[in-house]
């Protein structure tokens, strides 16, 4: 046998390992061990990976083998190189952007679901997913401030949830004008008026531009010092209007005044959409549900499970009061439609084939229980309050009313604040990012991790204060 043939033989033998249950089981068990080691080490390592660890990824993982490799060798290489380069956002001291960790039940469900390898798009390809989606949607509607009769779609994140909701809105608004946008598109369609707050999240603008509604063809309503739309500055609205409210400003955590605004919009026939990526979860707790008052009277809602609920990426949810509008916007003509008259998962999302991601949400909700969700909400907000109190006691200015889980702190001018942020990131006890709030440079602390303990908060406060004092 020449050399090439023996290599081919070896390749074949690794492919045959699919059938070797002993080797497979060893690989999966070892991988679980890698995962556990990673999680065990996360509280003792720096939150952000070293430059060297990241360089190793491009050095060591950049060889595309000609012949096959034993899967256990592939995964060993991936673990040894990838784990040290992973950002420590699964731990308790990552406070950048708005980033959740993974609840253990959700993480384990993610492993198990990947093992099942279900195509979640159709009932016929995954009956288990189709059933769990229905249960999960029902549970979510019980705890979140959305219309109980809503239909839900399980998408990758809030950007796609907003896209789906606004596609439903576009369909419904134009249908009232006698225009079928799904069939005839937007060329020649009656114009739609889009109203957003000045503090609109970029993902809403992205969704508008993907939908052909234009990210610039919009009316921006002025906001107050917390980023809330000023209700008395709303433009005239009619039944060709889509109004996008925000529940949870990404900087301040503030909420548009839904109870005041939505009745006016609805009286005028407008469609109201709510971007509640993380803020919608305030409605789960009696302590914080005043913030989401009246939000359930909107027409559509977008929220993330990978933020507040601490489910692994990627996981967002769209809710639409009238599920037929979402279905009309997301359906696809052809044979798939005519299966059974049952709820077919893909008819409520942009994707056809996809992960059975609702199963992770189900697992998080089941394990936390209704009281566990309330406790999680209260805990994230309590940690944020403690950060604000600790930093304020140390003499630093908090720029927002800390109503939820977001804290903005300034360490003086922009230069000083940026320097402190960069030193905090390098020092590695915790990780916080920078932002500019109404012209002021700030550090943003977003408490979103299920794993954050009181001790994590105190350790992080100590590090932040020590580094900041050194710089002023
Ligand atoms: C995170 C976030 C988004 C975008 O959500 P993705 O899940 O990243 O697509 C939109 N709006 C707000 C307020 C957010 O916090």
mmCIF file of C-alpha atoms in Angstrom, residues 5-241:
data_model
loop_
_atom_site.group_PDB
_atom_site.id
_atom_site.type_symbol
_atom_site.label_atom_id
_atom_site.label_comp_id
_atom_site.label_asym_id
_atom_site.label_seq_id
_atom_site.Cartn_x
_atom_site.Cartn_y
_atom_site.Cartn_z
ATOM 1 C CA UNK A 5 -3.712 4.879 0.370
ATOM 2 C CA UNK A 6 -2.794 4.407 3.984
ATOM 3 C CA UNK A 7 -3.826 7.986 4.724
ATOM 4 C CA UNK A 8 -7.152 7.367 3.029
ATOM 5 C CA UNK A 9 -7.562 4.240 5.118
ATOM 6 C CA UNK A 10 -6.956 6.236 8.263
ATOM 7 C CA UNK A 11 -9.518 8.872 7.188
ATOM 8 C CA UNK A 12 -12.064 6.170 6.641
ATOM 9 C CA UNK A 13 -11.379 4.605 9.991
ATOM 10 C CA UNK A 14 -12.126 7.904 11.812
ATOM 11 C CA UNK A 15 -15.356 8.321 9.905
ATOM 12 C CA UNK A 16 -16.315 4.835 11.039
ATOM 13 C CA UNK A 17 -16.025 6.048 14.613
ATOM 14 C CA UNK A 18 -19.568 7.300 14.281
ATOM 15 C CA UNK A 19 -20.492 3.724 14.893
ATOM 16 C CA UNK A 20 -18.120 3.074 17.774
ATOM 17 C CA UNK A 21 -20.102 3.861 20.876
ATOM 18 C CA UNK A 22 -17.188 3.473 23.248
ATOM 19 C CA UNK A 23 -15.074 6.097 21.443
ATOM 20 C CA UNK A 24 -18.042 8.408 21.062
ATOM 21 C CA UNK A 25 -18.899 8.157 24.690
ATOM 22 C CA UNK A 26 -15.301 8.849 25.692
ATOM 23 C CA UNK A 27 -15.281 11.933 23.453
ATOM 24 C CA UNK A 28 -18.527 13.321 24.837
ATOM 25 C CA UNK A 29 -17.560 12.659 28.452
ATOM 26 C CA UNK A 30 -14.188 14.264 27.944
ATOM 27 C CA UNK A 31 -15.859 17.270 26.343
ATOM 28 C CA UNK A 32 -18.190 17.620 29.319
ATOM 29 C CA UNK A 33 -15.035 17.649 31.429
ATOM 30 C CA UNK A 34 -13.539 20.441 29.320
ATOM 31 C CA UNK A 35 -16.733 22.437 29.798
ATOM 32 C CA UNK A 36 -16.677 21.889 33.543
ATOM 33 C CA UNK A 37 -13.019 22.850 33.803
ATOM 34 C CA UNK A 38 -13.746 26.024 31.889
ATOM 35 C CA UNK A 39 -16.612 26.963 34.207
ATOM 36 C CA UNK A 40 -14.561 26.032 37.304
ATOM 37 C CA UNK A 41 -11.700 28.272 36.229
ATOM 38 C CA UNK A 42 -13.812 31.239 35.249
ATOM 39 C CA UNK A 43 -13.784 32.877 38.677
ATOM 40 C CA UNK A 44 -10.043 32.640 39.120
ATOM 41 C CA UNK A 45 -8.882 33.809 35.695
ATOM 42 C CA UNK A 46 -9.057 37.274 34.189
ATOM 43 C CA UNK A 47 -12.444 37.987 32.675
ATOM 44 C CA UNK A 48 -11.010 38.869 29.281
ATOM 45 C CA UNK A 49 -8.587 36.545 27.476
ATOM 46 C CA UNK A 50 -4.935 37.509 27.053
ATOM 47 C CA UNK A 51 -3.593 38.754 23.727
ATOM 48 C CA UNK A 52 -1.435 35.671 23.601
ATOM 49 C CA UNK A 53 -4.439 33.349 23.956
ATOM 50 C CA UNK A 54 -6.156 35.070 21.042
ATOM 51 C CA UNK A 55 -2.996 34.934 18.927
ATOM 52 C CA UNK A 56 -2.846 31.204 19.607
ATOM 53 C CA UNK A 57 -6.236 30.765 17.972
ATOM 54 C CA UNK A 58 -5.034 32.193 14.694
ATOM 55 C CA UNK A 59 -1.769 30.292 14.953
ATOM 56 C CA UNK A 60 -2.896 26.877 16.093
ATOM 57 C CA UNK A 61 -6.349 26.451 14.615
ATOM 58 C CA UNK A 62 -5.451 27.652 11.156
ATOM 59 C CA UNK A 63 -4.311 24.381 9.557
ATOM 60 C CA UNK A 64 -6.924 22.709 7.370
ATOM 61 C CA UNK A 65 -5.853 19.047 7.450
ATOM 62 C CA UNK A 66 -5.804 17.124 4.215
ATOM 63 C CA UNK A 67 -6.548 13.878 5.971
ATOM 64 C CA UNK A 68 -8.938 13.105 8.782
ATOM 65 C CA UNK A 69 -8.142 13.643 12.456
ATOM 66 C CA UNK A 70 -9.413 11.617 15.366
ATOM 67 C CA UNK A 71 -12.391 13.656 16.701
ATOM 68 C CA UNK A 72 -10.939 13.526 20.234
ATOM 69 C CA UNK A 73 -7.728 15.147 18.930
ATOM 70 C CA UNK A 74 -9.766 17.840 17.168
ATOM 71 C CA UNK A 75 -11.710 18.661 20.320
ATOM 72 C CA UNK A 76 -8.617 18.542 22.531
ATOM 73 C CA UNK A 77 -6.944 21.091 20.265
ATOM 74 C CA UNK A 78 -10.082 23.237 20.257
ATOM 75 C CA UNK A 79 -10.336 23.123 24.049
ATOM 76 C CA UNK A 80 -6.672 23.779 24.734
ATOM 77 C CA UNK A 81 -6.601 26.717 22.337
ATOM 78 C CA UNK A 82 -10.176 28.006 22.390
ATOM 79 C CA UNK A 83 -11.062 27.865 26.091
ATOM 80 C CA UNK A 84 -8.289 30.246 27.249
ATOM 81 C CA UNK A 85 -9.303 32.630 24.444
ATOM 82 C CA UNK A 86 -12.990 32.686 25.382
ATOM 83 C CA UNK A 87 -14.391 35.850 26.952
ATOM 84 C CA UNK A 88 -15.452 35.145 30.547
ATOM 85 C CA UNK A 89 -19.045 36.204 30.011
ATOM 86 C CA UNK A 90 -20.315 32.896 31.398
ATOM 87 C CA UNK A 91 -18.967 33.936 34.808
ATOM 88 C CA UNK A 92 -20.265 36.344 37.401
ATOM 89 C CA UNK A 93 -18.107 39.401 36.754
ATOM 90 C CA UNK A 94 -18.761 40.283 33.131
ATOM 91 C CA UNK A 95 -20.813 43.474 32.959
ATOM 92 C CA UNK A 96 -20.252 44.594 29.359
ATOM 93 C CA UNK A 97 -23.014 45.418 26.836
ATOM 94 C CA UNK A 98 -26.138 43.514 27.967
ATOM 95 C CA UNK A 99 -24.894 39.936 28.116
ATOM 96 C CA UNK A 100 -26.364 37.027 30.053
ATOM 97 C CA UNK A 101 -24.558 33.925 31.264
ATOM 98 C CA UNK A 102 -26.002 30.407 30.917
ATOM 99 C CA UNK A 103 -28.199 28.889 33.591
ATOM 100 C CA UNK A 104 -26.964 25.294 34.144
ATOM 101 C CA UNK A 105 -30.327 23.770 33.145
ATOM 102 C CA UNK A 106 -30.363 25.793 29.933
ATOM 103 C CA UNK A 107 -26.752 24.897 29.156
ATOM 104 C CA UNK A 108 -27.384 21.211 29.723
ATOM 105 C CA UNK A 109 -30.563 21.382 27.636
ATOM 106 C CA UNK A 110 -28.526 22.976 24.882
ATOM 107 C CA UNK A 111 -26.088 20.039 24.934
ATOM 108 C CA UNK A 112 -28.898 17.542 24.933
ATOM 109 C CA UNK A 113 -30.807 19.286 22.150
ATOM 110 C CA UNK A 114 -27.664 19.436 20.021
ATOM 111 C CA UNK A 115 -27.267 15.724 20.626
ATOM 112 C CA UNK A 116 -30.814 15.149 19.428
ATOM 113 C CA UNK A 117 -29.942 17.218 16.332
ATOM 114 C CA UNK A 118 -33.516 18.279 15.725
ATOM 115 C CA UNK A 119 -34.553 20.459 12.832
ATOM 116 C CA UNK A 120 -36.906 22.785 14.689
ATOM 117 C CA UNK A 121 -38.530 24.300 11.618
ATOM 118 C CA UNK A 122 -41.233 21.737 11.041
ATOM 119 C CA UNK A 123 -43.509 19.644 13.199
ATOM 120 C CA UNK A 124 -42.750 16.626 11.032
ATOM 121 C CA UNK A 125 -38.959 16.980 11.473
ATOM 122 C CA UNK A 126 -39.169 17.520 15.239
ATOM 123 C CA UNK A 127 -42.446 16.755 16.988
ATOM 124 C CA UNK A 128 -40.706 17.176 20.357
ATOM 125 C CA UNK A 129 -39.655 20.729 19.484
ATOM 126 C CA UNK A 130 -43.081 21.591 18.080
ATOM 127 C CA UNK A 131 -44.706 20.533 21.361
ATOM 128 C CA UNK A 132 -42.115 22.211 23.592
ATOM 129 C CA UNK A 133 -42.444 25.466 21.627
ATOM 130 C CA UNK A 134 -46.157 25.549 22.416
ATOM 131 C CA UNK A 135 -45.554 24.914 26.120
ATOM 132 C CA UNK A 136 -42.699 27.433 26.308
ATOM 133 C CA UNK A 137 -44.735 30.115 24.535
ATOM 134 C CA UNK A 138 -47.574 29.557 27.008
ATOM 135 C CA UNK A 139 -45.239 29.852 30.010
ATOM 136 C CA UNK A 140 -43.586 32.983 28.651
ATOM 137 C CA UNK A 141 -46.967 34.621 28.121
ATOM 138 C CA UNK A 142 -47.842 33.847 31.732
ATOM 139 C CA UNK A 143 -44.874 35.758 33.125
ATOM 140 C CA UNK A 144 -44.121 38.483 30.561
ATOM 141 C CA UNK A 145 -46.225 41.612 29.984
ATOM 142 C CA UNK A 146 -47.530 40.603 26.543
ATOM 143 C CA UNK A 147 -51.039 39.887 25.287
ATOM 144 C CA UNK A 148 -52.118 36.435 26.441
ATOM 145 C CA UNK A 149 -53.589 35.618 23.029
ATOM 146 C CA UNK A 150 -50.254 36.298 21.261
ATOM 147 C CA UNK A 151 -48.457 33.864 19.028
ATOM 148 C CA UNK A 152 -44.699 33.500 19.600
ATOM 149 C CA UNK A 153 -41.777 32.803 17.277
ATOM 150 C CA UNK A 154 -38.378 31.552 18.451
ATOM 151 C CA UNK A 155 -35.625 33.433 16.645
ATOM 152 C CA UNK A 156 -31.905 34.093 17.018
ATOM 153 C CA UNK A 157 -32.130 37.332 18.982
ATOM 154 C CA UNK A 158 -33.960 40.587 19.329
ATOM 155 C CA UNK A 159 -32.781 41.941 15.992
ATOM 156 C CA UNK A 160 -34.642 39.125 14.256
ATOM 157 C CA UNK A 161 -37.540 39.351 16.700
ATOM 158 C CA UNK A 162 -37.960 43.034 15.792
ATOM 159 C CA UNK A 163 -37.595 42.190 12.110
ATOM 160 C CA UNK A 164 -40.346 39.574 12.402
ATOM 161 C CA UNK A 165 -42.651 41.827 14.424
ATOM 162 C CA UNK A 166 -42.244 44.754 12.042
ATOM 163 C CA UNK A 167 -42.803 42.452 9.057
ATOM 164 C CA UNK A 168 -46.124 41.481 10.676
ATOM 165 C CA UNK A 169 -46.856 45.172 11.278
ATOM 166 C CA UNK A 170 -46.018 46.068 7.680
ATOM 167 C CA UNK A 171 -48.334 43.318 6.434
ATOM 168 C CA UNK A 172 -51.222 44.315 8.716
ATOM 169 C CA UNK A 173 -50.976 48.066 8.116
ATOM 170 C CA UNK A 174 -50.868 47.679 4.338
ATOM 171 C CA UNK A 175 -53.616 45.061 4.307
ATOM 172 C CA UNK A 176 -55.917 47.670 5.852
ATOM 173 C CA UNK A 177 -55.059 49.876 2.883
ATOM 174 C CA UNK A 178 -56.012 47.102 0.499
ATOM 175 C CA UNK A 179 -52.378 46.293 -0.326
ATOM 176 C CA UNK A 180 -50.882 42.788 -0.137
ATOM 177 C CA UNK A 181 -47.231 43.481 0.633
ATOM 178 C CA UNK A 182 -46.279 39.804 0.734
ATOM 179 C CA UNK A 183 -47.351 39.375 -2.883
ATOM 180 C CA UNK A 184 -46.822 42.820 -4.376
ATOM 181 C CA UNK A 185 -43.908 44.200 -2.367
ATOM 182 C CA UNK A 186 -43.413 47.823 -1.469
ATOM 183 C CA UNK A 187 -43.143 49.381 -4.947
ATOM 184 C CA UNK A 188 -46.223 51.540 -5.311
ATOM 185 C CA UNK A 189 -47.533 50.691 -1.838
ATOM 186 C CA UNK A 190 -49.192 53.377 0.319
ATOM 187 C CA UNK A 191 -46.495 54.984 2.508
ATOM 188 C CA UNK A 192 -46.154 53.906 6.129
ATOM 189 C CA UNK A 193 -45.225 56.376 8.860
ATOM 190 C CA UNK A 194 -42.640 54.987 11.288
ATOM 191 C CA UNK A 195 -42.273 56.636 14.705
ATOM 192 C CA UNK A 196 -39.415 55.831 17.111
ATOM 193 C CA UNK A 197 -37.790 57.552 20.073
ATOM 194 C CA UNK A 198 -34.530 59.459 19.628
ATOM 195 C CA UNK A 199 -32.930 56.763 21.802
ATOM 196 C CA UNK A 200 -34.026 53.923 19.513
ATOM 197 C CA UNK A 201 -31.710 50.893 19.515
ATOM 198 C CA UNK A 202 -29.749 50.414 16.291
ATOM 199 C CA UNK A 203 -31.315 46.999 15.767
ATOM 200 C CA UNK A 204 -34.725 48.617 15.173
ATOM 201 C CA UNK A 205 -33.181 50.755 12.447
ATOM 202 C CA UNK A 206 -31.477 47.691 10.997
ATOM 203 C CA UNK A 207 -34.776 45.789 10.948
ATOM 204 C CA UNK A 208 -36.495 48.749 9.260
ATOM 205 C CA UNK A 209 -33.834 48.890 6.593
ATOM 206 C CA UNK A 210 -33.964 45.130 5.969
ATOM 207 C CA UNK A 211 -37.757 45.421 5.561
ATOM 208 C CA UNK A 212 -37.520 48.119 2.908
ATOM 209 C CA UNK A 213 -39.051 50.649 5.290
ATOM 210 C CA UNK A 214 -35.857 52.668 5.462
ATOM 211 C CA UNK A 215 -33.759 53.417 8.525
ATOM 212 C CA UNK A 216 -33.855 57.169 7.779
ATOM 213 C CA UNK A 217 -37.479 57.554 6.657
ATOM 214 C CA UNK A 218 -38.662 57.824 10.236
ATOM 215 C CA UNK A 219 -39.874 60.340 12.781
ATOM 216 C CA UNK A 220 -37.737 60.520 15.926
ATOM 217 C CA UNK A 221 -39.514 61.662 19.063
ATOM 218 C CA UNK A 222 -37.403 63.768 21.487
ATOM 219 C CA UNK A 223 -36.545 62.087 24.789
ATOM 220 C CA UNK A 224 -36.025 63.149 28.408
ATOM 221 C CA UNK A 225 -32.833 62.855 30.459
ATOM 222 C CA UNK A 226 -33.404 59.103 30.971
ATOM 223 C CA UNK A 227 -34.007 58.440 27.272
ATOM 224 C CA UNK A 228 -37.809 58.154 27.496
ATOM 225 C CA UNK A 229 -39.948 59.530 24.673
ATOM 226 C CA UNK A 230 -41.693 62.749 25.647
ATOM 227 C CA UNK A 231 -45.360 61.847 25.223
ATOM 228 C CA UNK A 232 -46.358 65.447 24.454
ATOM 229 C CA UNK A 233 -43.914 65.471 21.513
ATOM 230 C CA UNK A 234 -45.468 62.507 19.700
ATOM 231 C CA UNK A 235 -46.448 63.298 16.109
ATOM 232 C CA UNK A 236 -49.942 62.727 14.752
ATOM 233 C CA UNK A 237 -50.573 59.028 14.213
ATOM 234 C CA UNK A 238 -53.080 57.157 12.045
ATOM 235 C CA UNK A 239 -53.778 53.659 10.802
ATOM 236 C CA UNK A 240 -50.742 53.852 8.509
ATOM 237 C CA UNK A 241 -48.419 54.395 11.485
#
